[in-house]
Amino acid sequence: MRTTYDETDDILVVHLSEKAVAKEVSQDWNTHVSYAEDGSIVEIVILDASKQGAWPLLRSHAA
């Protein structure tokens, strides 16, 4: 998994797979999910990420 964030446009992309995108579905006006042919999620795009509280990502550290 890797993430990219475009600060200018406030767009967060969470890349989950390197598979080709076969289908894209809007879950809401600001959340879009891309699927591979096998139904697995390839990436999730969040518009207005910082305004929605999705960026910055908070990491928890196990003790």
Short mmCIF file of C-alpha atoms in Angstrom, two decimals:
data_model
loop_
_atom_site.label_atom_id
_atom_site.label_comp_id
_atom_site.label_asym_id
_atom_site.label_seq_id
_atom_site.Cartn_x
_atom_site.Cartn_y
_atom_site.Cartn_z
CA MET A 1 0.00 0.00 0.00
CA ARG A 2 1.15 3.52 -0.70
CA THR A 3 -0.48 6.90 -0.50
CA THR A 4 -0.09 10.08 -2.49
CA TYR A 5 -1.42 13.47 -1.49
CA ASP A 6 -1.83 16.53 -3.70
CA GLU A 7 -1.71 19.51 -1.35
CA THR A 8 -2.78 22.02 -4.02
CA ASP A 9 -6.03 20.19 -4.81
CA ASP A 10 -6.41 18.45 -1.38
CA ILE A 11 -6.69 14.98 -2.95
CA LEU A 12 -5.59 11.80 -1.20
CA VAL A 13 -5.08 8.60 -3.20
CA VAL A 14 -4.61 5.31 -1.36
CA HIS A 15 -3.05 2.78 -3.76
CA LEU A 16 -3.76 -0.79 -2.68
CA SER A 17 -2.77 -2.74 -5.77
CA GLU A 18 -0.92 -2.43 -9.07
CA LYS A 19 -3.71 -4.25 -10.93
CA ALA A 20 -5.44 -2.55 -13.84
CA VAL A 21 -8.60 -0.61 -13.02
CA ALA A 22 -11.69 -2.22 -14.54
CA LYS A 23 -14.43 -0.20 -12.81
CA GLU A 24 -14.72 3.01 -10.79
CA VAL A 25 -17.56 3.73 -8.37
CA SER A 26 -18.40 6.96 -6.55
CA GLN A 27 -19.34 6.19 -2.96
CA ASP A 28 -20.15 9.83 -2.24
CA TRP A 29 -19.30 13.14 -3.88
CA ASN A 30 -15.79 13.02 -2.41
CA THR A 31 -14.95 9.30 -2.25
CA HIS A 32 -14.23 7.18 -5.32
CA VAL A 33 -13.20 3.51 -5.36
CA SER A 34 -11.47 1.78 -8.27
CA TYR A 35 -11.83 -2.00 -8.67
CA ALA A 36 -9.83 -4.61 -10.60
CA GLU A 37 -11.50 -7.18 -12.85
CA ASP A 38 -11.46 -9.72 -9.97
CA GLY A 39 -13.40 -7.33 -7.70
CA SER A 40 -10.49 -6.36 -5.48
CA ILE A 41 -9.96 -2.68 -4.65
CA VAL A 42 -7.13 -1.04 -6.59
CA GLU A 43 -7.30 2.47 -5.15
CA ILE A 44 -9.42 4.88 -3.15
CA VAL A 45 -9.52 8.60 -4.01
CA ILE A 46 -10.70 11.14 -1.43
CA LEU A 47 -11.41 14.69 -2.54
CA ASP A 48 -11.10 17.52 0.01
CA ALA A 49 -9.09 15.04 2.09
CA SER A 50 -7.88 17.42 4.82
CA LYS A 51 -11.29 19.10 5.06
CA GLN A 52 -12.87 15.64 5.51
CA GLY A 53 -10.33 14.63 8.18
CA ALA A 54 -8.66 11.97 6.01
CA TRP A 55 -5.31 13.81 5.83
CA PRO A 56 -2.87 13.81 7.45
CA LEU A 57 -2.97 10.10 8.17
CA LEU A 58 -2.41 9.35 11.82
CA ARG A 59 -0.17 6.41 12.60
CA SER A 60 -0.45 4.47 15.80
CA HIS A 61 2.70 2.92 17.15
CA ALA A 62 2.49 -0.36 19.00
CA ALA A 63 4.40 -0.42 22.28
#
